[in-house]
Coordinates of N, CA and C in Angstrom, one line a residue:
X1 N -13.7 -6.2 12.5 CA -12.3 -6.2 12.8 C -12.0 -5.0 13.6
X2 N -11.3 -4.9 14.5 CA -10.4 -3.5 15.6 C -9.8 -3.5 15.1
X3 N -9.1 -2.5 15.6 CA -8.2 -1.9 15.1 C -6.7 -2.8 15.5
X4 N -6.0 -3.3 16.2 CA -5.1 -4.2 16.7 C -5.5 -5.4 16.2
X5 N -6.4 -6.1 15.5 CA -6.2 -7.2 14.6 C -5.7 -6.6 13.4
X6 N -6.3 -5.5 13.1 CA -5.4 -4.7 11.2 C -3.9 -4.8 11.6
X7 N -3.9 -4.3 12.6 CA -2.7 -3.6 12.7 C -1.7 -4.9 12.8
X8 N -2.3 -6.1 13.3 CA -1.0 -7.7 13.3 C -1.9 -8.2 12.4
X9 N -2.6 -8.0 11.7 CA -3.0 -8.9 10.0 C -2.1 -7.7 8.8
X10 N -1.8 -6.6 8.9 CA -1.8 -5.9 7.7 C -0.5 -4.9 7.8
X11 N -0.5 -4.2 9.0 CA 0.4 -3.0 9.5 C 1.9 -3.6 9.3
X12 N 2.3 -4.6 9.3 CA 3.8 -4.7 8.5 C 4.0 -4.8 6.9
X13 N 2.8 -5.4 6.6 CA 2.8 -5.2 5.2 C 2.6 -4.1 4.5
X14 N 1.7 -2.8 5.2 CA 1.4 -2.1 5.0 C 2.7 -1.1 4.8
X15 N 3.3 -0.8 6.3 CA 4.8 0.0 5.8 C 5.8 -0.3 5.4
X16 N 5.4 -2.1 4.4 CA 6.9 -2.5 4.1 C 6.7 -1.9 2.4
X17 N 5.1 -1.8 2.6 CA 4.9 -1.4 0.9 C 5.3 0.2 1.0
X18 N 4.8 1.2 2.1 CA 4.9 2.1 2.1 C 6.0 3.0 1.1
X19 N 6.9 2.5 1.1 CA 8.3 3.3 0.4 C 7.5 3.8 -1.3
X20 N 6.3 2.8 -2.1 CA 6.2 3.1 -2.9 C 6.0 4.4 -3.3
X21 N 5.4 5.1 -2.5 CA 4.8 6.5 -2.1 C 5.7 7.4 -2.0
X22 N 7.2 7.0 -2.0 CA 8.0 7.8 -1.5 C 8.2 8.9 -2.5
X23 N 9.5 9.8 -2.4 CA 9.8 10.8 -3.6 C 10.9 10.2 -4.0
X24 N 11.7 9.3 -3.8 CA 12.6 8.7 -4.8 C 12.1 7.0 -4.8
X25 N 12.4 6.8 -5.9 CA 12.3 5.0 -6.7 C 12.7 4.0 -5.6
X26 N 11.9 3.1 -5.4 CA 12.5 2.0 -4.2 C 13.9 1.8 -4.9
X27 N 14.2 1.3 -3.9 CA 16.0 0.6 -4.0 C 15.4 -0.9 -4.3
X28 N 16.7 -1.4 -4.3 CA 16.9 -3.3 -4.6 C 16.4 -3.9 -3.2
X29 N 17.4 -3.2 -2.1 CA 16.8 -3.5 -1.1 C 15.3 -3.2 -0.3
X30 N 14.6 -2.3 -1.2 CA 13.0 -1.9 -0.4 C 12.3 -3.1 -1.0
X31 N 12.4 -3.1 -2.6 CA 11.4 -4.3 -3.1 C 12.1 -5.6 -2.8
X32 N 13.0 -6.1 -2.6 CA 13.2 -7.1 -1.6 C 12.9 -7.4 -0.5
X33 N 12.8 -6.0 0.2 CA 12.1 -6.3 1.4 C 9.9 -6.4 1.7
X34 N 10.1 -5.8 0.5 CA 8.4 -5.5 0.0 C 8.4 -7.2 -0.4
X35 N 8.5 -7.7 -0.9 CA 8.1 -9.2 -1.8 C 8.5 -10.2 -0.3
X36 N 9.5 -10.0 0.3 CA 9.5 -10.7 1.4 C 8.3 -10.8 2.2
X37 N 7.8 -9.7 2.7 CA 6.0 -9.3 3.2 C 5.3 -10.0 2.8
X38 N 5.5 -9.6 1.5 CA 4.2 -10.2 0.9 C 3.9 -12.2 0.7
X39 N 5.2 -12.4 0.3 CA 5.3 -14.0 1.0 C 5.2 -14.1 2.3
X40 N 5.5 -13.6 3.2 CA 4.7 -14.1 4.2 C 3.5 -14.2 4.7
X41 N 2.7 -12.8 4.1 CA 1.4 -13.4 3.8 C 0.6 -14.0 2.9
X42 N 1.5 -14.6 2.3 CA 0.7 -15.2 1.3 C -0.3 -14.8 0.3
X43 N -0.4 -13.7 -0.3 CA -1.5 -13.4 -0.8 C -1.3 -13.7 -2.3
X44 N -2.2 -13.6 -3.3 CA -2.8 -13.9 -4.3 C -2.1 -12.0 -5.6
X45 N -2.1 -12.3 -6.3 CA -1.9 -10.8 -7.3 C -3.1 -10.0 -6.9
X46 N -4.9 -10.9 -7.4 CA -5.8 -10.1 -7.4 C -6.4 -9.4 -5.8
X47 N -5.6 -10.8 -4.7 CA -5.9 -9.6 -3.7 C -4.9 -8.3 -3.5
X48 N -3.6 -8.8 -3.6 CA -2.3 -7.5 -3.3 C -3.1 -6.4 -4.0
X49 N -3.7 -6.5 -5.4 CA -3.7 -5.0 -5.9 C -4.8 -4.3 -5.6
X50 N -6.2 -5.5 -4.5 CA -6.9 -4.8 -4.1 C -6.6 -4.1 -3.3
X51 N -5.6 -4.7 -2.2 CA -4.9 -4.2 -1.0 C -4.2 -3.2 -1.1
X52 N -3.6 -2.7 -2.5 CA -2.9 -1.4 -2.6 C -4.3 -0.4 -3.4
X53 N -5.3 -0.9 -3.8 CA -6.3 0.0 -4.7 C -7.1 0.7 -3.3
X54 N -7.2 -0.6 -2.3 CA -8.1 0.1 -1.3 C -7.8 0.4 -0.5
X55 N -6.7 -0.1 0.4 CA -6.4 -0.5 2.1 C -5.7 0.8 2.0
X56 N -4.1 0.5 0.9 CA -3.3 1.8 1.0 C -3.5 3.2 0.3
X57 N -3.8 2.9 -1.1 CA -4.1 4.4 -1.9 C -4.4 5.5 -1.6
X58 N -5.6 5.3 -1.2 CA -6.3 6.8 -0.6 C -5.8 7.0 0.5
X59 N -4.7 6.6 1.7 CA -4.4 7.4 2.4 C -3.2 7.8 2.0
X60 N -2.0 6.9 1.1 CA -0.8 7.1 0.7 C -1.1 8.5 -0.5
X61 N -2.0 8.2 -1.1 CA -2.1 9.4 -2.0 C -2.1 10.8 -1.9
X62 N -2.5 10.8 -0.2 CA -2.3 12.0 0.4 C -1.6 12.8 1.1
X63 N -0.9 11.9 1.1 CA 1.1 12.0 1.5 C 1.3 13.0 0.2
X64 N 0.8 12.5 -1.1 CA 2.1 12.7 -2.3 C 0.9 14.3 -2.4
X65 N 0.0 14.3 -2.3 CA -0.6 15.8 -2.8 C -0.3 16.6 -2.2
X66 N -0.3 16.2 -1.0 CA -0.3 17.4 0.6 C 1.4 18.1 0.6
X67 N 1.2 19.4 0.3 CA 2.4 20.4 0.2 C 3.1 20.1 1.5
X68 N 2.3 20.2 2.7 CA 3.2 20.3 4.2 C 3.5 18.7 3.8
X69 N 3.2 17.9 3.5 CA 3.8 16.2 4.1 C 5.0 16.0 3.4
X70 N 5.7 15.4 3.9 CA 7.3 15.2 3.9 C 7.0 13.5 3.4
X71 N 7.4 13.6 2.5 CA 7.7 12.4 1.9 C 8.3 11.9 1.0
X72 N 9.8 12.3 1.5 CA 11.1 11.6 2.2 C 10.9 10.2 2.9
X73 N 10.6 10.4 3.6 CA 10.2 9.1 4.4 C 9.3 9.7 5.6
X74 N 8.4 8.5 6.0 CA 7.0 8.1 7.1 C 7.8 8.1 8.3
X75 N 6.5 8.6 9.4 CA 6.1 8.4 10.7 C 5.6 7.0 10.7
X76 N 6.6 6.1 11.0 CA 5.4 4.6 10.7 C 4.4 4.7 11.8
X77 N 4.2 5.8 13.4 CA 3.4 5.5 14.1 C 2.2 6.2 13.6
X78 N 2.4 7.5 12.8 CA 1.6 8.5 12.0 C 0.6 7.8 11.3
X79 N 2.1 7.0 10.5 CA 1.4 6.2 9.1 C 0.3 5.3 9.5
X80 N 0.8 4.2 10.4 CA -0.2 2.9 10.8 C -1.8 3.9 11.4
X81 N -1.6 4.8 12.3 CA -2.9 5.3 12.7 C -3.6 5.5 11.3
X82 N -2.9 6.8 10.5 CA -4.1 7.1 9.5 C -4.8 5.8 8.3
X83 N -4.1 4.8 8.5 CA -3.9 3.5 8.0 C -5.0 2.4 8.7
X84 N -5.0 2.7 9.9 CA -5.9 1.8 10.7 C -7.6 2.6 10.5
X85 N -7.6 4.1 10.6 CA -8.6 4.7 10.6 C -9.2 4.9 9.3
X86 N -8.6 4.6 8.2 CA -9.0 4.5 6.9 C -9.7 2.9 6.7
X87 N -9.0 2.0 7.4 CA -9.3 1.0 6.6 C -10.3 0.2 8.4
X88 N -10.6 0.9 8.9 CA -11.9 0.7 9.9 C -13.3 1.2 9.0
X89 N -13.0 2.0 8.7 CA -14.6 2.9 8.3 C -14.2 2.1 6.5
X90 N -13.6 1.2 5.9 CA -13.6 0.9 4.4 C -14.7 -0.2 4.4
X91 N -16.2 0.3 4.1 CA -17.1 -0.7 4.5 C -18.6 0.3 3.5
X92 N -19.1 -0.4 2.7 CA -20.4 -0.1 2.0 C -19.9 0.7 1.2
X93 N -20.4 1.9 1.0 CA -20.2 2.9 0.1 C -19.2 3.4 0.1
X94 N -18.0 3.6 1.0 CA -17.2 3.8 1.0 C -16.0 3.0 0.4
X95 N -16.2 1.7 0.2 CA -15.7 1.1 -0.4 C -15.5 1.2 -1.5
X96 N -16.7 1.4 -1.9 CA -17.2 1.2 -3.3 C -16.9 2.3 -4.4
X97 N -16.9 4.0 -3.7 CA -16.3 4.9 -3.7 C -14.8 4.6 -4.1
X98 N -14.0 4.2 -3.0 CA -12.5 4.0 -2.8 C -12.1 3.0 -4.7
X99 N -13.5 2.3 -4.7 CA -13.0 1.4 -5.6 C -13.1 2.1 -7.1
X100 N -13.9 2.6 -7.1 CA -14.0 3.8 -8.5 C -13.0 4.7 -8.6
X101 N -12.6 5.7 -7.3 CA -11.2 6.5 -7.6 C -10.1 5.5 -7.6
X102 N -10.1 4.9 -7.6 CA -8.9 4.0 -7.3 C -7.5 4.1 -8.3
X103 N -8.0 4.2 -9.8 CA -7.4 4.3 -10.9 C -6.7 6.3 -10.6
X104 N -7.4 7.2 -9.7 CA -7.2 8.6 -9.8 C -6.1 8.0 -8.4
X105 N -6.1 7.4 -7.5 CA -5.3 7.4 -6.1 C -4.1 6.3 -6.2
X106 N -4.1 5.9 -7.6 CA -2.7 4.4 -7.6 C -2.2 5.3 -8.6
X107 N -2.1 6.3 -9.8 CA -1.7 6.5 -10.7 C -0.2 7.1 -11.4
X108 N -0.1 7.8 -9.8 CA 1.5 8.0 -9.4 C 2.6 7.2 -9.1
X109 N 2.1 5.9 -8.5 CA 2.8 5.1 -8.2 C 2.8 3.8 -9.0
X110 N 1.9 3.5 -10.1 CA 1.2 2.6 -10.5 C 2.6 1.8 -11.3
X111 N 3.9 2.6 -11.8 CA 4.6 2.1 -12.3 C 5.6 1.5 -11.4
X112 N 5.5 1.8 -10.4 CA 6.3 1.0 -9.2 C 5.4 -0.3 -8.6
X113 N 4.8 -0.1 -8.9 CA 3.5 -1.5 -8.2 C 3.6 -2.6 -9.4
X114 N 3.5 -2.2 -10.8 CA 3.9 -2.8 -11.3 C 5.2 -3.7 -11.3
X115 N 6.3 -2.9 -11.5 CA 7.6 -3.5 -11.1 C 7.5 -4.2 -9.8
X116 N 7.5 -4.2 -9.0 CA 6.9 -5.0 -7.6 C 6.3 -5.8 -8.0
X117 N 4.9 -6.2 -8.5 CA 4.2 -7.4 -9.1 C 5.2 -8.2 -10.3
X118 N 5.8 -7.6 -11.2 CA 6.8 -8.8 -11.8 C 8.3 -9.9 -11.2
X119 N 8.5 -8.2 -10.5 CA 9.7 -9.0 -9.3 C 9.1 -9.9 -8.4
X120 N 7.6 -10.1 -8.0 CA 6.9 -11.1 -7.3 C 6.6 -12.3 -7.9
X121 N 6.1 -12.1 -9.3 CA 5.8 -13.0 -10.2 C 7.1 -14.4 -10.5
X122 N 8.6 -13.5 -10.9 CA 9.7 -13.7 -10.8 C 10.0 -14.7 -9.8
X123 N 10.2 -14.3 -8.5 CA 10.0 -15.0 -7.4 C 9.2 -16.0 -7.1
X124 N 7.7 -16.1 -7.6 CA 7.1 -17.1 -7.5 C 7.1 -18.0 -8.5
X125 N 8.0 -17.8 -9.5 CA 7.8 -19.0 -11.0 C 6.7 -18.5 -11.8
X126 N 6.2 -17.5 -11.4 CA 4.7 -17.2 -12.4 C 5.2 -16.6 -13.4
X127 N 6.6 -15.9 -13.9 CA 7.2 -14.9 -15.0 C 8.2 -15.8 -15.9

């Protein structure tokens, strides 16, 4: 996959989830607009949380560590690059890596992803 197939398979869902990461709690209106995404792509629970364990985590995680990064709110042009360049090289060991810290790179946010998975659930009759 190139980088401009991620980027029209993944890159809107990508910065619609982005807000999780932020320094204040999504609004009504972000996870509304997050669950809208995600119905349009149709995905599954066990893929979404791979999709936030591997695609997003480890670059969004480094927003929240890094002293200089401002996060208040994203560069969506910033975001999508380091987003596209993380998830080009996510292949063999690196994966598999990504898939072991995974629990150390979602752990900040993991209570917001949650709430986002029930308000999905909600929405789809599964709650």
């Amino acid at each position: 996959m190139n980088a401009q197939q991620l980027v029209d398979e993944r890159g809107d869902l990508w910065l619609a989830l982005a807000p999780l990461w932020l320094e204040r709690e999504p609004s009504e209106r972000d996870y509304a607009h997050m669950i809208e995404m995600i119905e349009q792509h149709d995905m599954s629970l066990k893929e979404l949380e791979w999709m936030f364990r591997l695609e997003l985590a480890p670059v969004m995680a480094r927003h929240q560590l890094s002293i200089a990064s401002e996060w208040r709110k994203f560069d969506d042009y910033a975001l999508m690059k380091q987003l596209v360049s993380h998830n080009l090289r996510l292949k063999g060991w690196r994966r598999k890596s990504w898939a072991l810290f995974s629990g150390l790179t979602t752990m900040m946010v993991r209570h917001r992803w949650v709430e986002l998975m029930q308000r999905l659930m909600v929405t789809r009759g599964e709650l």
